[in-house]
Structures are given as C-alpha cells and as structure tokens.
Amino acid sequence: MAVERVGIYPGTFDPITYGHQDIIQRASRVVDHLIVAVAGNIGKGPLFTLDERVNMARDAIAAMKIAKDVKVEVRSFEILLMHFAESCGANVIIRGLRAVSDFEYEFQMAGMNARLNPDIETLFLMASERCQFISSRFVKEIGRLGGDISSFVSPTVLQELDQRWGRKTADSGE
C-alpha cells in the first residue's frame, strides 16, 4: 500500500493572493492531501487577524478547481512549523519561489527544517510567470495607496481589503 503524500503549504497569507492560489493548485497535483497552514506570525504585524486569514484562504480554495481525489484544507498554527508538520503527519513542506532573492532565505529555512526532521522533505515550486511578481506585501502597499489590485487577489479578498481601508466597493452599493 502506498504512503499518503501529505503536504503543508505554510505562510502568513496576509492576504491570500493569486500567487498563493497558483502554488496551491500546482501543489495539489503532487500530494494526496494538502494543508494550507496559516501562520499566526504576529511578528510580521499582519493586516488581518488569524481567523480572517483562515477564512479568506478557505473562500479562495472553495472557488478553485482542485481534483476530487485530493483533499485540501486550511488550518492555522502558532507553533514551530516542523512540530506542526509532525502533528499533521506531513511528509513534505511546499514552498513557492518567485525570484532568486527568495531562494537564499528559503534554502536556509529548508536546511534548518531538514536538521529538525530529516524525514520531512521541502519541495520548491517556482511561481508561474504570470504570478512571479505578486506578493502580499506589494498588494497591500499598492492597494493602500489607491492602486488597482484586482488582478492580484480574488474579488472576495479585494472586498475585505477595501473594507479594512474604509473604501467603498462596487459590491457594497455604497
């Protein structure tokens, strides 16, 4: 009997973007069970609460076309990633890379994680060319300054961002 491939795609997802969704879609092709792990990560000063980020991720995934034989779920965590991965029975950590600048940090983290648990592999997925420049940080900065971010996030996330910034949205009728 084959071992179930359980993958964890961790991140702050503040907010979840089309870049994240691209990695989720592609990761779902290489694992049997994908856990999108939303990190509390208060040190980063997130715009949204942990519960809000979890809900946005769930909404985004519900709208995606994922193969029926792959289970994708969203969970939050506020412990060491490797401890969380062990508690979930994961055997792979999924990480997305946008540019060479991401690689050095991700390479160091993968090395540390391998020392903590050599049985859990790290799998890097390169961002698709249409998503290579998307980052939550840039999306928030552009949006906060009034730029159009509708091509970077789902309509639901766009509405959440507009509400957070006190802006009228087309859907709100205001």
Short mmCIF file of N, CA and C in Angstrom, two decimals:
data_model
loop_
_atom_site.label_atom_id
_atom_site.label_comp_id
_atom_site.label_asym_id
_atom_site.label_seq_id
_atom_site.Cartn_x
_atom_site.Cartn_y
_atom_site.Cartn_z
N MET A 1 0.84 -1.18 0.00
CA MET A 1 0.00 0.00 0.00
C MET A 1 0.89 1.25 0.00
N ALA A 2 0.55 2.19 -0.84
CA ALA A 2 1.33 3.43 -0.96
C ALA A 2 1.09 4.33 0.25
N VAL A 3 2.12 5.04 0.63
CA VAL A 3 2.03 6.00 1.72
C VAL A 3 1.35 7.26 1.19
N GLU A 4 0.38 7.77 1.94
CA GLU A 4 -0.29 9.00 1.54
C GLU A 4 0.72 10.16 1.60
N ARG A 5 0.77 10.94 0.54
CA ARG A 5 1.64 12.11 0.50
C ARG A 5 0.87 13.29 1.07
N VAL A 6 1.29 13.72 2.27
CA VAL A 6 0.66 14.85 2.95
C VAL A 6 1.61 16.03 2.87
N GLY A 7 1.15 17.09 2.25
CA GLY A 7 1.96 18.28 2.10
C GLY A 7 1.40 19.44 2.90
N ILE A 8 2.30 20.29 3.35
CA ILE A 8 1.91 21.51 4.05
C ILE A 8 2.46 22.68 3.26
N TYR A 9 1.58 23.62 2.96
CA TYR A 9 1.98 24.87 2.32
C TYR A 9 1.78 25.97 3.36
N PRO A 10 2.87 26.34 4.08
CA PRO A 10 2.74 27.33 5.15
C PRO A 10 2.95 28.76 4.65
N GLY A 11 2.32 29.67 5.34
CA GLY A 11 2.53 31.07 5.03
C GLY A 11 1.67 31.94 5.92
N THR A 12 1.88 33.23 5.82
CA THR A 12 1.07 34.17 6.58
C THR A 12 -0.24 34.45 5.84
N PHE A 13 -0.20 34.45 4.52
CA PHE A 13 -1.39 34.66 3.69
C PHE A 13 -2.14 35.92 4.12
N ASP A 14 -1.43 37.04 4.14
CA ASP A 14 -1.99 38.30 4.63
C ASP A 14 -1.96 39.37 3.55
N PRO A 15 -2.86 39.28 2.58
CA PRO A 15 -3.91 38.30 2.34
C PRO A 15 -3.45 37.24 1.33
N ILE A 16 -4.28 36.24 1.13
CA ILE A 16 -4.02 35.24 0.11
C ILE A 16 -4.16 35.92 -1.26
N THR A 17 -3.23 35.61 -2.15
CA THR A 17 -3.20 36.23 -3.49
C THR A 17 -3.36 35.15 -4.55
N TYR A 18 -3.48 35.61 -5.80
CA TYR A 18 -3.50 34.66 -6.91
C TYR A 18 -2.17 33.90 -7.00
N GLY A 19 -1.09 34.49 -6.54
CA GLY A 19 0.19 33.78 -6.50
C GLY A 19 0.13 32.59 -5.56
N HIS A 20 -0.45 32.79 -4.37
CA HIS A 20 -0.63 31.67 -3.44
C HIS A 20 -1.54 30.60 -4.05
N GLN A 21 -2.61 31.06 -4.68
CA GLN A 21 -3.56 30.11 -5.27
C GLN A 21 -2.90 29.29 -6.38
N ASP A 22 -2.00 29.90 -7.12
CA ASP A 22 -1.26 29.19 -8.16
C ASP A 22 -0.44 28.06 -7.54
N ILE A 23 0.25 28.35 -6.44
CA ILE A 23 1.05 27.31 -5.77
C ILE A 23 0.14 26.23 -5.20
N ILE A 24 -0.98 26.60 -4.61
CA ILE A 24 -1.93 25.62 -4.07
C ILE A 24 -2.41 24.69 -5.18
N GLN A 25 -2.81 25.27 -6.31
CA GLN A 25 -3.29 24.48 -7.44
C GLN A 25 -2.23 23.48 -7.90
N ARG A 26 -1.01 23.94 -8.05
CA ARG A 26 0.05 23.09 -8.55
C ARG A 26 0.50 22.07 -7.50
N ALA A 27 0.53 22.47 -6.23
CA ALA A 27 0.90 21.53 -5.16
C ALA A 27 -0.12 20.41 -5.05
N SER A 28 -1.38 20.72 -5.35
CA SER A 28 -2.43 19.69 -5.25
C SER A 28 -2.24 18.58 -6.27
N ARG A 29 -1.37 18.80 -7.26
CA ARG A 29 -1.07 17.76 -8.26
C ARG A 29 0.02 16.80 -7.81
N VAL A 30 0.75 17.16 -6.72
CA VAL A 30 1.87 16.31 -6.31
C VAL A 30 1.67 15.68 -4.94
N VAL A 31 0.59 16.03 -4.25
CA VAL A 31 0.30 15.42 -2.95
C VAL A 31 -1.13 14.88 -2.96
N ASP A 32 -1.41 14.00 -2.03
CA ASP A 32 -2.76 13.45 -1.88
C ASP A 32 -3.62 14.31 -0.96
N HIS A 33 -2.96 14.97 -0.04
CA HIS A 33 -3.63 15.78 0.99
C HIS A 33 -2.77 17.02 1.20
N LEU A 34 -3.33 18.19 0.94
CA LEU A 34 -2.60 19.45 1.10
C LEU A 34 -3.22 20.26 2.22
N ILE A 35 -2.38 20.65 3.16
CA ILE A 35 -2.81 21.50 4.26
C ILE A 35 -2.22 22.89 4.02
N VAL A 36 -3.09 23.85 3.79
CA VAL A 36 -2.67 25.24 3.69
C VAL A 36 -2.61 25.74 5.13
N ALA A 37 -1.39 25.97 5.60
CA ALA A 37 -1.14 26.26 7.01
C ALA A 37 -0.93 27.76 7.20
N VAL A 38 -1.91 28.40 7.81
CA VAL A 38 -1.86 29.84 8.01
C VAL A 38 -1.18 30.12 9.35
N ALA A 39 -0.04 30.79 9.28
CA ALA A 39 0.76 31.07 10.47
C ALA A 39 0.25 32.30 11.20
N GLY A 40 0.20 32.20 12.54
CA GLY A 40 -0.19 33.35 13.35
C GLY A 40 0.73 34.52 13.08
N ASN A 41 2.02 34.31 13.19
CA ASN A 41 3.09 35.24 12.80
C ASN A 41 2.83 36.71 13.16
N ILE A 42 2.54 36.96 14.42
CA ILE A 42 2.29 38.32 14.89
C ILE A 42 3.51 39.21 14.66
N GLY A 43 4.70 38.65 14.64
CA GLY A 43 5.92 39.41 14.42
C GLY A 43 5.93 40.17 13.10
N LYS A 44 5.17 39.68 12.11
CA LYS A 44 5.09 40.36 10.83
C LYS A 44 4.06 41.49 10.85
N GLY A 45 3.31 41.62 11.94
CA GLY A 45 2.29 42.68 12.02
C GLY A 45 1.23 42.54 10.94
N PRO A 46 0.52 41.41 10.89
CA PRO A 46 -0.45 41.19 9.82
C PRO A 46 -1.59 42.21 9.83
N LEU A 47 -2.10 42.51 8.66
CA LEU A 47 -3.23 43.41 8.49
C LEU A 47 -4.51 42.74 8.98
N PHE A 48 -4.63 41.43 8.73
CA PHE A 48 -5.81 40.67 9.10
C PHE A 48 -5.52 39.74 10.27
N THR A 49 -6.55 39.45 11.05
CA THR A 49 -6.39 38.51 12.16
C THR A 49 -6.18 37.11 11.60
N LEU A 50 -5.74 36.22 12.45
CA LEU A 50 -5.53 34.83 12.03
C LEU A 50 -6.83 34.23 11.52
N ASP A 51 -7.93 34.42 12.22
CA ASP A 51 -9.23 33.88 11.78
C ASP A 51 -9.65 34.46 10.44
N GLU A 52 -9.42 35.75 10.23
CA GLU A 52 -9.78 36.37 8.95
C GLU A 52 -8.96 35.78 7.82
N ARG A 53 -7.68 35.56 8.06
CA ARG A 53 -6.81 35.00 7.02
C ARG A 53 -7.19 33.56 6.71
N VAL A 54 -7.55 32.79 7.73
CA VAL A 54 -8.00 31.42 7.52
C VAL A 54 -9.28 31.42 6.68
N ASN A 55 -10.22 32.28 7.02
CA ASN A 55 -11.48 32.34 6.28
C ASN A 55 -11.28 32.77 4.84
N MET A 56 -10.41 33.75 4.60
CA MET A 56 -10.13 34.16 3.22
C MET A 56 -9.49 33.03 2.43
N ALA A 57 -8.59 32.28 3.06
CA ALA A 57 -7.96 31.15 2.38
C ALA A 57 -8.99 30.07 2.06
N ARG A 58 -9.88 29.80 3.00
CA ARG A 58 -10.93 28.79 2.75
C ARG A 58 -11.83 29.22 1.60
N ASP A 59 -12.21 30.50 1.57
CA ASP A 59 -13.05 31.01 0.49
C ASP A 59 -12.33 30.89 -0.85
N ALA A 60 -11.06 31.24 -0.88
CA ALA A 60 -10.29 31.18 -2.12
C ALA A 60 -10.19 29.74 -2.63
N ILE A 61 -9.93 28.81 -1.74
CA ILE A 61 -9.78 27.41 -2.13
C ILE A 61 -11.10 26.82 -2.57
N ALA A 62 -12.19 27.22 -1.93
CA ALA A 62 -13.52 26.72 -2.31
C ALA A 62 -13.85 27.10 -3.75
N ALA A 63 -13.32 28.21 -4.22
CA ALA A 63 -13.60 28.68 -5.58
C ALA A 63 -12.66 28.06 -6.62
N MET A 64 -11.66 27.31 -6.17
CA MET A 64 -10.68 26.73 -7.09
C MET A 64 -11.15 25.38 -7.60
N LYS A 65 -10.65 25.01 -8.76
CA LYS A 65 -10.92 23.69 -9.31
C LYS A 65 -9.75 22.78 -8.93
N ILE A 66 -9.99 21.95 -7.93
CA ILE A 66 -8.98 21.00 -7.43
C ILE A 66 -9.50 19.60 -7.75
N ALA A 67 -8.61 18.70 -8.15
CA ALA A 67 -9.01 17.32 -8.43
C ALA A 67 -9.77 16.74 -7.23
N LYS A 68 -10.83 16.01 -7.53
CA LYS A 68 -11.69 15.47 -6.47
C LYS A 68 -10.99 14.47 -5.55
N ASP A 69 -9.93 13.83 -6.04
CA ASP A 69 -9.25 12.83 -5.23
C ASP A 69 -8.18 13.45 -4.32
N VAL A 70 -8.05 14.78 -4.34
CA VAL A 70 -7.07 15.47 -3.49
C VAL A 70 -7.82 16.24 -2.41
N LYS A 71 -7.44 16.02 -1.18
CA LYS A 71 -8.04 16.76 -0.07
C LYS A 71 -7.20 18.00 0.18
N VAL A 72 -7.84 19.16 0.18
CA VAL A 72 -7.18 20.42 0.50
C VAL A 72 -7.94 21.05 1.66
N GLU A 73 -7.21 21.37 2.71
CA GLU A 73 -7.83 22.00 3.87
C GLU A 73 -6.97 23.15 4.36
N VAL A 74 -7.58 24.01 5.16
CA VAL A 74 -6.88 25.15 5.74
C VAL A 74 -6.87 24.98 7.25
N ARG A 75 -5.70 25.13 7.84
CA ARG A 75 -5.55 25.09 9.30
C ARG A 75 -4.64 26.23 9.72
N SER A 76 -4.85 26.71 10.91
CA SER A 76 -3.94 27.72 11.45
C SER A 76 -2.95 27.03 12.39
N PHE A 77 -1.81 27.70 12.58
CA PHE A 77 -0.84 27.18 13.54
C PHE A 77 -0.05 28.33 14.13
N GLU A 78 0.41 28.12 15.37
CA GLU A 78 1.21 29.13 16.07
C GLU A 78 2.36 28.48 16.82
N ILE A 79 2.83 27.37 16.26
CA ILE A 79 3.96 26.63 16.84
C ILE A 79 5.04 26.50 15.77
N LEU A 80 6.15 25.92 16.12
CA LEU A 80 7.22 25.66 15.17
C LEU A 80 6.66 24.85 13.99
N LEU A 81 6.97 25.28 12.78
CA LEU A 81 6.44 24.62 11.58
C LEU A 81 6.69 23.12 11.59
N MET A 82 7.88 22.69 11.95
CA MET A 82 8.18 21.26 11.92
C MET A 82 7.35 20.51 12.96
N HIS A 83 7.07 21.11 14.09
CA HIS A 83 6.19 20.45 15.07
C HIS A 83 4.78 20.35 14.52
N PHE A 84 4.33 21.40 13.84
CA PHE A 84 3.01 21.37 13.22
C PHE A 84 2.96 20.28 12.14
N ALA A 85 3.99 20.23 11.30
CA ALA A 85 4.05 19.23 10.23
C ALA A 85 4.01 17.81 10.81
N GLU A 86 4.76 17.58 11.87
CA GLU A 86 4.76 16.26 12.52
C GLU A 86 3.37 15.92 13.06
N SER A 87 2.70 16.90 13.65
CA SER A 87 1.37 16.65 14.23
C SER A 87 0.33 16.35 13.15
N CYS A 88 0.59 16.81 11.92
CA CYS A 88 -0.33 16.56 10.80
C CYS A 88 0.04 15.30 10.02
N GLY A 89 1.16 14.69 10.36
CA GLY A 89 1.62 13.53 9.60
C GLY A 89 2.14 13.90 8.21
N ALA A 90 2.61 15.12 8.07
CA ALA A 90 3.10 15.59 6.76
C ALA A 90 4.45 14.98 6.45
N ASN A 91 4.68 14.74 5.15
CA ASN A 91 5.99 14.27 4.74
C ASN A 91 6.65 15.21 3.74
N VAL A 92 5.98 16.34 3.46
CA VAL A 92 6.58 17.34 2.57
C VAL A 92 6.08 18.73 2.93
N ILE A 93 7.00 19.69 2.86
CA ILE A 93 6.68 21.11 3.03
C ILE A 93 6.77 21.72 1.65
N ILE A 94 5.74 22.43 1.23
CA ILE A 94 5.71 23.08 -0.07
C ILE A 94 6.08 24.55 0.12
N ARG A 95 7.00 25.03 -0.68
CA ARG A 95 7.38 26.44 -0.63
C ARG A 95 7.39 26.99 -2.06
N GLY A 96 6.86 28.18 -2.22
CA GLY A 96 6.86 28.84 -3.51
C GLY A 96 8.04 29.78 -3.63
N LEU A 97 8.63 29.82 -4.81
CA LEU A 97 9.74 30.73 -5.09
C LEU A 97 9.34 31.64 -6.24
N ARG A 98 9.50 32.95 -6.03
CA ARG A 98 9.18 33.92 -7.08
C ARG A 98 10.43 34.34 -7.84
N ALA A 99 11.51 34.53 -7.12
CA ALA A 99 12.73 35.07 -7.73
C ALA A 99 13.95 34.53 -7.01
N VAL A 100 15.10 34.80 -7.56
CA VAL A 100 16.35 34.36 -6.94
C VAL A 100 16.46 34.90 -5.52
N SER A 101 15.94 36.10 -5.29
CA SER A 101 16.02 36.71 -3.96
C SER A 101 15.29 35.88 -2.91
N ASP A 102 14.25 35.14 -3.28
CA ASP A 102 13.54 34.25 -2.34
C ASP A 102 14.41 33.04 -1.98
N PHE A 103 15.25 32.62 -2.92
CA PHE A 103 15.94 31.34 -2.77
C PHE A 103 16.84 31.28 -1.55
N GLU A 104 17.63 32.31 -1.29
CA GLU A 104 18.59 32.25 -0.18
C GLU A 104 17.87 32.01 1.15
N TYR A 105 16.83 32.77 1.42
CA TYR A 105 16.07 32.60 2.66
C TYR A 105 15.44 31.21 2.72
N GLU A 106 14.78 30.82 1.64
CA GLU A 106 14.10 29.52 1.60
C GLU A 106 15.09 28.37 1.72
N PHE A 107 16.26 28.50 1.11
CA PHE A 107 17.30 27.48 1.19
C PHE A 107 17.76 27.30 2.63
N GLN A 108 17.98 28.42 3.33
CA GLN A 108 18.39 28.35 4.74
C GLN A 108 17.30 27.71 5.60
N MET A 109 16.05 28.10 5.35
CA MET A 109 14.95 27.53 6.13
C MET A 109 14.82 26.03 5.87
N ALA A 110 14.95 25.63 4.62
CA ALA A 110 14.86 24.21 4.29
C ALA A 110 15.97 23.42 4.99
N GLY A 111 17.16 24.00 5.04
CA GLY A 111 18.27 23.34 5.73
C GLY A 111 18.00 23.18 7.22
N MET A 112 17.51 24.21 7.85
CA MET A 112 17.18 24.14 9.29
C MET A 112 16.08 23.11 9.52
N ASN A 113 15.05 23.13 8.67
CA ASN A 113 13.95 22.18 8.83
C ASN A 113 14.44 20.75 8.66
N ALA A 114 15.35 20.53 7.71
CA ALA A 114 15.90 19.19 7.49
C ALA A 114 16.68 18.71 8.71
N ARG A 115 17.35 19.62 9.41
CA ARG A 115 18.07 19.25 10.64
C ARG A 115 17.08 18.90 11.75
N LEU A 116 15.94 19.61 11.79
CA LEU A 116 14.93 19.35 12.82
C LEU A 116 14.20 18.03 12.57
N ASN A 117 13.96 17.71 11.30
CA ASN A 117 13.30 16.45 10.96
C ASN A 117 13.68 16.06 9.53
N PRO A 118 14.67 15.19 9.39
CA PRO A 118 15.14 14.80 8.06
C PRO A 118 14.14 13.94 7.28
N ASP A 119 13.05 13.50 7.93
CA ASP A 119 12.05 12.69 7.24
C ASP A 119 11.03 13.54 6.48
N ILE A 120 11.05 14.85 6.69
CA ILE A 120 10.13 15.74 6.00
C ILE A 120 10.91 16.52 4.96
N GLU A 121 10.56 16.30 3.69
CA GLU A 121 11.24 16.96 2.57
C GLU A 121 10.65 18.33 2.32
N THR A 122 11.46 19.22 1.74
CA THR A 122 10.97 20.51 1.28
C THR A 122 10.93 20.47 -0.24
N LEU A 123 9.80 20.86 -0.79
CA LEU A 123 9.60 20.89 -2.23
C LEU A 123 9.38 22.34 -2.65
N PHE A 124 10.24 22.84 -3.53
CA PHE A 124 10.12 24.20 -4.03
C PHE A 124 9.35 24.19 -5.35
N LEU A 125 8.37 25.05 -5.46
CA LEU A 125 7.65 25.24 -6.72
C LEU A 125 7.90 26.67 -7.19
N MET A 126 8.39 26.79 -8.39
CA MET A 126 8.62 28.12 -8.97
C MET A 126 7.27 28.73 -9.31
N ALA A 127 7.13 30.01 -9.03
CA ALA A 127 5.91 30.71 -9.39
C ALA A 127 5.73 30.70 -10.90
N SER A 128 4.49 30.59 -11.34
CA SER A 128 4.21 30.72 -12.77
C SER A 128 4.58 32.12 -13.22
N GLU A 129 4.92 32.25 -14.49
CA GLU A 129 5.38 33.56 -14.96
C GLU A 129 4.36 34.66 -14.73
N ARG A 130 3.08 34.34 -14.73
CA ARG A 130 2.06 35.37 -14.52
C ARG A 130 1.93 35.78 -13.05
N CYS A 131 2.59 35.03 -12.16
CA CYS A 131 2.48 35.31 -10.72
C CYS A 131 3.80 35.67 -10.06
N GLN A 132 4.89 35.69 -10.81
CA GLN A 132 6.21 35.86 -10.21
C GLN A 132 6.40 37.15 -9.43
N PHE A 133 5.67 38.17 -9.78
CA PHE A 133 5.86 39.47 -9.13
C PHE A 133 4.85 39.73 -8.02
N ILE A 134 3.89 38.85 -7.81
CA ILE A 134 2.84 39.10 -6.82
C ILE A 134 3.34 38.74 -5.42
N SER A 135 3.21 39.67 -4.50
CA SER A 135 3.49 39.40 -3.09
C SER A 135 2.42 40.11 -2.27
N SER A 136 2.07 39.52 -1.15
CA SER A 136 1.08 40.14 -0.27
C SER A 136 1.51 41.54 0.15
N ARG A 137 2.79 41.69 0.41
CA ARG A 137 3.31 42.99 0.85
C ARG A 137 3.08 44.05 -0.23
N PHE A 138 3.39 43.74 -1.49
CA PHE A 138 3.17 44.71 -2.57
C PHE A 138 1.69 44.96 -2.80
N VAL A 139 0.89 43.90 -2.72
CA VAL A 139 -0.56 44.05 -2.91
C VAL A 139 -1.11 45.02 -1.87
N LYS A 140 -0.71 44.85 -0.61
CA LYS A 140 -1.19 45.75 0.44
C LYS A 140 -0.71 47.18 0.21
N GLU A 141 0.55 47.33 -0.18
CA GLU A 141 1.09 48.67 -0.38
C GLU A 141 0.40 49.38 -1.54
N ILE A 142 0.25 48.70 -2.66
CA ILE A 142 -0.41 49.29 -3.82
C ILE A 142 -1.87 49.61 -3.50
N GLY A 143 -2.55 48.66 -2.87
CA GLY A 143 -3.96 48.86 -2.53
C GLY A 143 -4.17 49.99 -1.54
N ARG A 144 -3.33 50.06 -0.54
CA ARG A 144 -3.45 51.09 0.49
C ARG A 144 -3.29 52.49 -0.12
N LEU A 145 -2.48 52.58 -1.17
CA LEU A 145 -2.24 53.86 -1.82
C LEU A 145 -3.21 54.12 -2.99
N GLY A 146 -4.24 53.29 -3.10
CA GLY A 146 -5.29 53.53 -4.09
C GLY A 146 -5.08 52.89 -5.44
N GLY A 147 -4.07 52.05 -5.58
CA GLY A 147 -3.83 51.37 -6.86
C GLY A 147 -4.79 50.22 -7.08
N ASP A 148 -4.94 49.82 -8.32
CA ASP A 148 -5.83 48.72 -8.69
C ASP A 148 -5.13 47.38 -8.44
N ILE A 149 -5.66 46.61 -7.51
CA ILE A 149 -5.07 45.31 -7.17
C ILE A 149 -5.99 44.16 -7.57
N SER A 150 -7.00 44.45 -8.36
CA SER A 150 -8.00 43.43 -8.71
C SER A 150 -7.42 42.26 -9.51
N SER A 151 -6.29 42.45 -10.17
CA SER A 151 -5.70 41.33 -10.92
C SER A 151 -4.76 40.49 -10.06
N PHE A 152 -4.62 40.83 -8.79
CA PHE A 152 -3.71 40.10 -7.90
C PHE A 152 -4.43 39.27 -6.84
N VAL A 153 -5.68 39.62 -6.54
CA VAL A 153 -6.45 38.94 -5.49
C VAL A 153 -7.86 38.67 -5.98
N SER A 154 -8.52 37.73 -5.33
CA SER A 154 -9.90 37.39 -5.69
C SER A 154 -10.83 38.54 -5.33
N PRO A 155 -12.02 38.58 -5.93
CA PRO A 155 -12.98 39.62 -5.59
C PRO A 155 -13.33 39.64 -4.10
N THR A 156 -13.37 38.48 -3.47
CA THR A 156 -13.67 38.42 -2.03
C THR A 156 -12.57 39.07 -1.22
N VAL A 157 -11.32 38.78 -1.55
CA VAL A 157 -10.19 39.38 -0.84
C VAL A 157 -10.15 40.88 -1.11
N LEU A 158 -10.41 41.29 -2.34
CA LEU A 158 -10.44 42.70 -2.69
C LEU A 158 -11.48 43.43 -1.83
N GLN A 159 -12.64 42.84 -1.67
CA GLN A 159 -13.69 43.44 -0.84
C GLN A 159 -13.24 43.53 0.62
N GLU A 160 -12.57 42.49 1.12
CA GLU A 160 -12.06 42.51 2.51
C GLU A 160 -11.03 43.64 2.68
N LEU A 161 -10.16 43.80 1.70
CA LEU A 161 -9.16 44.85 1.77
C LEU A 161 -9.82 46.23 1.74
N ASP A 162 -10.78 46.41 0.83
CA ASP A 162 -11.48 47.69 0.74
C ASP A 162 -12.19 48.02 2.05
N GLN A 163 -12.81 47.02 2.66
CA GLN A 163 -13.49 47.25 3.95
C GLN A 163 -12.48 47.62 5.03
N ARG A 164 -11.35 46.95 5.03
CA ARG A 164 -10.31 47.22 6.02
C ARG A 164 -9.82 48.66 5.92
N TRP A 165 -9.72 49.15 4.68
CA TRP A 165 -9.24 50.51 4.46
C TRP A 165 -10.36 51.54 4.44
N GLY A 166 -11.62 51.08 4.69
CA GLY A 166 -12.74 52.02 4.74
C GLY A 166 -13.12 52.60 3.39
N ARG A 167 -12.89 51.82 2.33
CA ARG A 167 -13.24 52.29 0.98
C ARG A 167 -14.54 51.67 0.54
N LYS A 168 -15.24 52.38 -0.30
CA LYS A 168 -16.48 51.87 -0.88
C LYS A 168 -16.12 50.87 -1.95
N THR A 169 -16.90 49.80 -2.00
CA THR A 169 -16.68 48.79 -3.03
C THR A 169 -17.86 48.76 -3.97
N ALA A 170 -17.64 48.27 -5.16
CA ALA A 170 -18.72 48.18 -6.15
C ALA A 170 -19.83 47.26 -5.65
N ASP A 171 -19.47 46.20 -4.91
CA ASP A 171 -20.47 45.25 -4.43
C ASP A 171 -21.25 45.76 -3.24
N SER A 172 -20.72 46.74 -2.51
CA SER A 172 -21.37 47.16 -1.27
C SER A 172 -22.52 48.12 -1.52
N GLY A 173 -22.60 48.69 -2.71
CA GLY A 173 -23.67 49.62 -3.01
C GLY A 173 -23.50 50.97 -2.35
N GLU A 174 -22.36 51.22 -1.77
CA GLU A 174 -22.13 52.50 -1.07
C GLU A 174 -21.60 53.55 -2.02
#
